[in-house]
mmCIF file of C-alpha atoms in Angstrom:
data_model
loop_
_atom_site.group_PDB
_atom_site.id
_atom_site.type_symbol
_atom_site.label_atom_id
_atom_site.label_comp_id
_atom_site.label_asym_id
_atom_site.label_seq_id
_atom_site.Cartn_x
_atom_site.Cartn_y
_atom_site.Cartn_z
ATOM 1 C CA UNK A 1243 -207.504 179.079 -79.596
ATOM 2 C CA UNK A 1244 -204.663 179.208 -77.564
ATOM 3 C CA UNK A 1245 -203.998 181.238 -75.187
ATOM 4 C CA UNK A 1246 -201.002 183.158 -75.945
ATOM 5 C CA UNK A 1247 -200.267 183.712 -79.300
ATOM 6 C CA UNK A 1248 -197.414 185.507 -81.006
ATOM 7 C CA UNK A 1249 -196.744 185.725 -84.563
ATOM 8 C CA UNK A 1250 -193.340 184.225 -84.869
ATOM 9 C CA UNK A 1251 -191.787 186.535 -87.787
ATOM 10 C CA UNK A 1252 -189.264 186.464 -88.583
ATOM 11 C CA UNK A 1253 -189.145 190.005 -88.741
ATOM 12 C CA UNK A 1254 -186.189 192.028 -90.784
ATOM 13 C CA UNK A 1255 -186.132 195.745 -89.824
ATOM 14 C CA UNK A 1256 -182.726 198.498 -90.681
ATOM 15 C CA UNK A 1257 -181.029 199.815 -87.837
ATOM 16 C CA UNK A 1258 -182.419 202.703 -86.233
ATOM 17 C CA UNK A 1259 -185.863 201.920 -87.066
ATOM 18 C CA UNK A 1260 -188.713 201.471 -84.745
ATOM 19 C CA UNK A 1261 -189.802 197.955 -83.981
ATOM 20 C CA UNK A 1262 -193.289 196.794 -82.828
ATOM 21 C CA UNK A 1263 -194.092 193.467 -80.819
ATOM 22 C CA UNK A 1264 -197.307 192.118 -79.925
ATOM 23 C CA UNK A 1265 -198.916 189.460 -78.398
ATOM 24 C CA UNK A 1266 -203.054 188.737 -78.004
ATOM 25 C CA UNK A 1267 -204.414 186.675 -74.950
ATOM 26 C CA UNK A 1268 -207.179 185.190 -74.059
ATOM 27 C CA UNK A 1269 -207.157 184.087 -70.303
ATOM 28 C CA UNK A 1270 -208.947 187.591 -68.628
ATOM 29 C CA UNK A 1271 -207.523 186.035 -65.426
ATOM 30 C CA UNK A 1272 -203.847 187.282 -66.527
ATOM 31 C CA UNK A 1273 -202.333 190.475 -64.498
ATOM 32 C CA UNK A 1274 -198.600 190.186 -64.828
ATOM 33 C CA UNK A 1275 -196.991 190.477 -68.350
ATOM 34 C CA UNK A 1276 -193.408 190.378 -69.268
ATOM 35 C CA UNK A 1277 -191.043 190.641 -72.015
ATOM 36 C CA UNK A 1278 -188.426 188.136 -72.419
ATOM 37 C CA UNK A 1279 -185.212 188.214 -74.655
ATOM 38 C CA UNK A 1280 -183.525 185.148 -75.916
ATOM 39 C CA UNK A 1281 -180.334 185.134 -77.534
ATOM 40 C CA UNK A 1282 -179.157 182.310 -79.148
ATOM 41 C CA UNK A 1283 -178.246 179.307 -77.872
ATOM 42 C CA UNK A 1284 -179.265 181.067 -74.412
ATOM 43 C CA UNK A 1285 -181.714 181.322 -71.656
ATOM 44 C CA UNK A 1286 -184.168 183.865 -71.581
ATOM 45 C CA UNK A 1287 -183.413 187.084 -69.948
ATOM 46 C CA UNK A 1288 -186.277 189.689 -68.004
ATOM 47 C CA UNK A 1289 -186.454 192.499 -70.455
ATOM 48 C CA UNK A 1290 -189.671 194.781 -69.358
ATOM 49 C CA UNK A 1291 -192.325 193.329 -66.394
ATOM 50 C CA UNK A 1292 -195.953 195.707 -66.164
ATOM 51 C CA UNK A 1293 -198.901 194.848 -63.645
ATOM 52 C CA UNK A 1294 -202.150 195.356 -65.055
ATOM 53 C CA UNK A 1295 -203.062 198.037 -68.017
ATOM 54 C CA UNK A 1296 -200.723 200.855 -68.871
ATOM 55 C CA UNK A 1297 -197.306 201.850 -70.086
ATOM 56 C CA UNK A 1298 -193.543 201.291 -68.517
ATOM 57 C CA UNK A 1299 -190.784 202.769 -70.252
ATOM 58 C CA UNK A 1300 -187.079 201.936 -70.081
ATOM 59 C CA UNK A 1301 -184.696 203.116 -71.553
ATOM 60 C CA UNK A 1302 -185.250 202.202 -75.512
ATOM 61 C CA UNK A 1303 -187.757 200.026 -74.513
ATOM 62 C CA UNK A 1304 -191.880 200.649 -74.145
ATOM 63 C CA UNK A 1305 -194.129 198.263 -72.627
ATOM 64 C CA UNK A 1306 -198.043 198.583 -73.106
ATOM 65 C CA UNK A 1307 -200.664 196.665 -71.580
ATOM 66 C CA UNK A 1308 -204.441 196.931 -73.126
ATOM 67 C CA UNK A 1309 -206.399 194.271 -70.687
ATOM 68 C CA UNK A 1310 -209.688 195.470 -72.261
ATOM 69 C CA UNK A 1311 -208.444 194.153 -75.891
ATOM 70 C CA UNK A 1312 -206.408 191.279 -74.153
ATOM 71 C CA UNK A 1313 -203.111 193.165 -76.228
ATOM 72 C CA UNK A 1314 -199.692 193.822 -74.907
ATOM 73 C CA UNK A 1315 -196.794 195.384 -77.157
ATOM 74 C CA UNK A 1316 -193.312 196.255 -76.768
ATOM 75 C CA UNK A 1317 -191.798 198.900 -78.486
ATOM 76 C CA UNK A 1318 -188.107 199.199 -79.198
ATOM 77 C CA UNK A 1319 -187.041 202.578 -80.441
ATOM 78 C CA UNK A 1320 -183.516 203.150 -81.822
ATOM 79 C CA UNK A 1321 -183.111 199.675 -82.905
ATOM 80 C CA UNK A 1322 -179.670 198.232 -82.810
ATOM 81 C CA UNK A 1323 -177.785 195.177 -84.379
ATOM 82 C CA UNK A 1324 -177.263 193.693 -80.657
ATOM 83 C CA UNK A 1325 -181.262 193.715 -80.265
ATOM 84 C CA UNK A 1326 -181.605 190.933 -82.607
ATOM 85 C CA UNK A 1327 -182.825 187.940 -81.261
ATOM 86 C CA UNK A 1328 -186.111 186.445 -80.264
ATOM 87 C CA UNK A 1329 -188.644 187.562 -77.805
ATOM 88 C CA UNK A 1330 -191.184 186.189 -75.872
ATOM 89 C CA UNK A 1331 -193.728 187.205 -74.170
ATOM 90 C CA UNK A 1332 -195.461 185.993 -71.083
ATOM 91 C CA UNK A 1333 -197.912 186.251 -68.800
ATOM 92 C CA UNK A 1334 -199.290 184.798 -65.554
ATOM 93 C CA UNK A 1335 -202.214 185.401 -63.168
ATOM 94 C CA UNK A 1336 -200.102 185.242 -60.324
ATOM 95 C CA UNK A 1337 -199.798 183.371 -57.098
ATOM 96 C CA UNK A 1338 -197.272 180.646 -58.958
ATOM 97 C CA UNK A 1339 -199.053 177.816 -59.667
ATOM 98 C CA UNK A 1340 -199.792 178.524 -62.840
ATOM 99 C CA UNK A 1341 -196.433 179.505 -64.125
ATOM 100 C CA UNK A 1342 -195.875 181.795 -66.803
ATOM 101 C CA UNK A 1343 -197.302 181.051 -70.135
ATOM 102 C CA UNK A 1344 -195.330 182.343 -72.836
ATOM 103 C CA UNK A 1345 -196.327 183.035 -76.344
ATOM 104 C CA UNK A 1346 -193.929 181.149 -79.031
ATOM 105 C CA UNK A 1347 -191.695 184.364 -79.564
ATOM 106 C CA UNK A 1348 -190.932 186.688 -82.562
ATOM 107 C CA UNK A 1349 -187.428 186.352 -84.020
ATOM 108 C CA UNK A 1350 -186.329 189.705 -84.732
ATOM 109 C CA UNK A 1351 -183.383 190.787 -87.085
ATOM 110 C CA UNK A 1352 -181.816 194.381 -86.982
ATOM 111 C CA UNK A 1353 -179.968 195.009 -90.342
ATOM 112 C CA UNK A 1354 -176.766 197.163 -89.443
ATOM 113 C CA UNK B 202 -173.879 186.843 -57.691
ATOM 114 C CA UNK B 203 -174.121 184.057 -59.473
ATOM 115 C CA UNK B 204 -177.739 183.034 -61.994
ATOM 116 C CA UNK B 205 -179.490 179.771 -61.987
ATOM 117 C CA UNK B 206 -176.983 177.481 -63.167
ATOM 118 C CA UNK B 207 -177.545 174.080 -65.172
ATOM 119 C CA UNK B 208 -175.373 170.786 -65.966
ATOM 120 C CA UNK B 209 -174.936 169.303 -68.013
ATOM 121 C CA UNK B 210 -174.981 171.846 -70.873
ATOM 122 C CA UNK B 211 -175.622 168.958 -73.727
ATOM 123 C CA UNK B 212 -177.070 165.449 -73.542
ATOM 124 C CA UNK B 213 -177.317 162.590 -75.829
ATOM 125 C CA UNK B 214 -179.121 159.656 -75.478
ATOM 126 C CA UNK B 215 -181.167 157.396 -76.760
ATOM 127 C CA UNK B 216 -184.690 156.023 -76.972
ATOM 128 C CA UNK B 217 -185.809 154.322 -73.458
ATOM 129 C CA UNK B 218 -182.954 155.298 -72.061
ATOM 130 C CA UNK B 219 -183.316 157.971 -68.515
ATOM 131 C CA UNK B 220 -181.884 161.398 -68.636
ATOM 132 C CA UNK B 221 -180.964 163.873 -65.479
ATOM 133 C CA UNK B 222 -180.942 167.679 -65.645
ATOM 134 C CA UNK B 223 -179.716 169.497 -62.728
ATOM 135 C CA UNK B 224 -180.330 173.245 -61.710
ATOM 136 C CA UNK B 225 -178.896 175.517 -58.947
ATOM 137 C CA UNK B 226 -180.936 178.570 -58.118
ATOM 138 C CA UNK B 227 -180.307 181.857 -57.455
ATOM 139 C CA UNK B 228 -179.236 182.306 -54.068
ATOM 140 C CA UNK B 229 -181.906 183.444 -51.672
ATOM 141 C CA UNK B 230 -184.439 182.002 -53.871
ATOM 142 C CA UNK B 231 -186.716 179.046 -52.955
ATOM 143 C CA UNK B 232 -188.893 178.510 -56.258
ATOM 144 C CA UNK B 233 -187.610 176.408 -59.175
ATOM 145 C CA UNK B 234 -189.988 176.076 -62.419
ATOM 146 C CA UNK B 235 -188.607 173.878 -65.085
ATOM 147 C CA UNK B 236 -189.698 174.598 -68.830
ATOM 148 C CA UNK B 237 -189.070 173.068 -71.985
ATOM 149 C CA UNK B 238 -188.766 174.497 -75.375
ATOM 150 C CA UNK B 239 -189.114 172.300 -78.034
ATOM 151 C CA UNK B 240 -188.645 173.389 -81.656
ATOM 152 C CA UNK B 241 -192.024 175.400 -82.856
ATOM 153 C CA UNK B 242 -193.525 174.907 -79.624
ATOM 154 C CA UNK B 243 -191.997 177.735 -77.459
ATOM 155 C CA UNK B 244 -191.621 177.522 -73.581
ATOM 156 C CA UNK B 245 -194.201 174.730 -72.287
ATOM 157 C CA UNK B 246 -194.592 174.614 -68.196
ATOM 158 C CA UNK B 247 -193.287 171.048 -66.541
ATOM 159 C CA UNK B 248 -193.002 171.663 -62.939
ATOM 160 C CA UNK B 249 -192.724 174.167 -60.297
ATOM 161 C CA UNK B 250 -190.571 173.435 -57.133
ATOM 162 C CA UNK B 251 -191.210 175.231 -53.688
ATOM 163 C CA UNK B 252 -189.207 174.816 -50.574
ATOM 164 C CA UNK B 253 -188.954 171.093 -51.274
ATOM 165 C CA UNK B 254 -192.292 170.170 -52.400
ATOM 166 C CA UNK B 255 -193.612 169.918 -55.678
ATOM 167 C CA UNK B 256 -196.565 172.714 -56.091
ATOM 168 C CA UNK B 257 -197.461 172.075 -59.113
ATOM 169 C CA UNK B 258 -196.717 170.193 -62.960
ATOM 170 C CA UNK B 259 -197.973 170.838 -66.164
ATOM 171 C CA UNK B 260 -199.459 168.848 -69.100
ATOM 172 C CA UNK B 261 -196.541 165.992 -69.342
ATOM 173 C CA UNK B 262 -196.742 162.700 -68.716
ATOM 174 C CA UNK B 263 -195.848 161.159 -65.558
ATOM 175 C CA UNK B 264 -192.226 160.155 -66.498
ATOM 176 C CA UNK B 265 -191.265 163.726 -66.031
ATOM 177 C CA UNK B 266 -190.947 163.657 -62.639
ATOM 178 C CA UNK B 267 -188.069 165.957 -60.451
ATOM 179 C CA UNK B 268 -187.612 166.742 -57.183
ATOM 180 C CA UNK B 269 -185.980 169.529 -55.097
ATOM 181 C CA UNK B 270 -183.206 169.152 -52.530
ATOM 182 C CA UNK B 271 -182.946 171.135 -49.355
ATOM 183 C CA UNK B 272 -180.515 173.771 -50.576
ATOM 184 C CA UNK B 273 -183.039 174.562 -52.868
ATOM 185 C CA UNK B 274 -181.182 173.238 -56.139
ATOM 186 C CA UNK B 275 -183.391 170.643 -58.216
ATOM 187 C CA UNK B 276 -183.432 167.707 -60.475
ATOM 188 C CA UNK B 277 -185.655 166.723 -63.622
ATOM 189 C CA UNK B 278 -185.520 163.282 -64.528
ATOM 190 C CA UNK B 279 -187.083 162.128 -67.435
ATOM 191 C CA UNK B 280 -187.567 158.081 -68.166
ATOM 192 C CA UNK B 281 -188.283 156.244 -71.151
ATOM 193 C CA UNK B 282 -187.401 158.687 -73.124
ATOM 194 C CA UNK B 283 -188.890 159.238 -76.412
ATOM 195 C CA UNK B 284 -187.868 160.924 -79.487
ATOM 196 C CA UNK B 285 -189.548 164.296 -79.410
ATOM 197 C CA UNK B 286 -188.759 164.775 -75.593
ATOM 198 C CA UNK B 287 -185.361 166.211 -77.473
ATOM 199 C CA UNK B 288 -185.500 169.893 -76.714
ATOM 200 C CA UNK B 289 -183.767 172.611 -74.096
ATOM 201 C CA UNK B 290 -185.019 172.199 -70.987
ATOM 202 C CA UNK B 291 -184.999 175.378 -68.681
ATOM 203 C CA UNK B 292 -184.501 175.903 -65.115
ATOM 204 C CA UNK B 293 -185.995 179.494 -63.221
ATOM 205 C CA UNK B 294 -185.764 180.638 -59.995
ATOM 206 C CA UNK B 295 -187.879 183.022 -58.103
ATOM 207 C CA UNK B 296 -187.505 184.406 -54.621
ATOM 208 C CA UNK B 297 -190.815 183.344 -53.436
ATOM 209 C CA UNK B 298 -193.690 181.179 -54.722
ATOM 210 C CA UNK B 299 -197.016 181.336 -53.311
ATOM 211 C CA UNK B 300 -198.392 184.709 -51.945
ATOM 212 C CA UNK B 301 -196.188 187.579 -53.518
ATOM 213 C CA UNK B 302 -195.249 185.910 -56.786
ATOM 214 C CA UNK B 303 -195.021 188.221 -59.577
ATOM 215 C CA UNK B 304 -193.773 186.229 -62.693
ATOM 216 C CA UNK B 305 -190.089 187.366 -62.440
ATOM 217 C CA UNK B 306 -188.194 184.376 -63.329
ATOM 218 C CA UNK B 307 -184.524 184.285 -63.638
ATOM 219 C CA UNK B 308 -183.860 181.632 -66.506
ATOM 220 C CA UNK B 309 -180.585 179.047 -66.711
ATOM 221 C CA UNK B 310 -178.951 178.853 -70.422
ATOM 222 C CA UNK B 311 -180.430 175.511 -70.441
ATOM 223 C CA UNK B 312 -179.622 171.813 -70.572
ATOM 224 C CA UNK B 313 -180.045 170.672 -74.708
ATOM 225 C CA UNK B 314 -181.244 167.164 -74.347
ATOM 226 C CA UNK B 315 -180.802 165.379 -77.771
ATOM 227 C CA UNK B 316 -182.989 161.822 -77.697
ATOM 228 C CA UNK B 317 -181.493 159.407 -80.975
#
């Protein structure tokens, strides 16, 4: 099993719908999650960063956190064309060493 | 203020041959991880950089080796390389590494190294 896994889609949603992403762990150790966005041709950029269980919201954006079911989501509501690209997830223990380990990312596609 | 910048932006070579990525942090910040992403494999962890000394490397073999300079900026070198070392290798930067790391990493665009 590894220990981040993301289903890669891709996934094709209209404009203006609701998208959900998820990723499943299995390292209990992990306390800092993130959501990265990669464009094209680009570097991944910090989207949404939550410590421990719970919600953060931003904007269009909803992070959750379930560390009892090893789950974390991001929710983007209001979808737009310019939110299509792929994004990763990722997750560390803390203290560095480790890095972050990133699932393999879920390409998404807005349809205008 | 400028991001984590990375040169060259493309790189061809070929089998056996050595190959040398470059990355300038973030100003201020003393922590430089290096990933790569390979086709279908997503973001694998190489090495992690911290005022000067290497703190830690991932599952690659020992030609993947790198160092960091005292202005912070670092180097990947990879030797004898090999075809499916062709990827985009990423550069981060973080303010601080041990004690107070959080996972923020600010991410290059990447150096795509192309092994024929």
């Amino acid at each position: 099993q590894k220990e981040v896994e993301q289903d890669p889609g891709p996934l094709s949603v209209p404009e203006g719908a609701i998208v959900s992403l998820n990723c499943t762990y299995s390292n209990s150790a992990f306390q800092y999650f993130m959501w990265y966005r990669q464009y094209s041709r680009k570097g991944p950029e910090l989207l949404m960063y939550t410590y421990s269980s719970g919600n953060k919201e931003e904007g269009r954006f909803t992070a959750q956190v379930d560390k009892s079911s090893k789950y974390i989501s991001l929710f983007i509501r209001d979808s737009q064309p310019s939110d299509s690209a792929t994004y990763l997830c990722a997750m560390t223990s803390g203290g560095g060493a480790d890095g972050l380990t990133f699932g393999k990312g879920t390409h998404l596609i807005i349809q205008p | 203020e400028a991001g984590v910048t990375q040169s060259p932006t493309h790189l061809i070579k070929t089998r056996g041959q050595q190959a040398t990525l470059r990355c300038s942090p973030i100003s201020g910040h003393t922590s430089v991880y290096w990933y790569q992403q390979a086709l279908g494999l997503g973001l694998q962890f190489l090495l992690w950089y911290d005022e000067g000394e290497e703190r830690n490397r991932g599952n690659f073999p020992p030609r993947f080796s790198g160092r960091q300079f005292p202005n912070y900026s670092s180097e990947l070198n990879v030797n004898a390389l090999e075809l499916e070392d062709s990827a985009l290798y990423l550069c981060a930067s973080s303010p601080t590494g041990t004690g107070g790391y959080t996972g923020e990493l600010f991410f290059g665009e990447g150096s795509r190294l192309t092994v024929l």
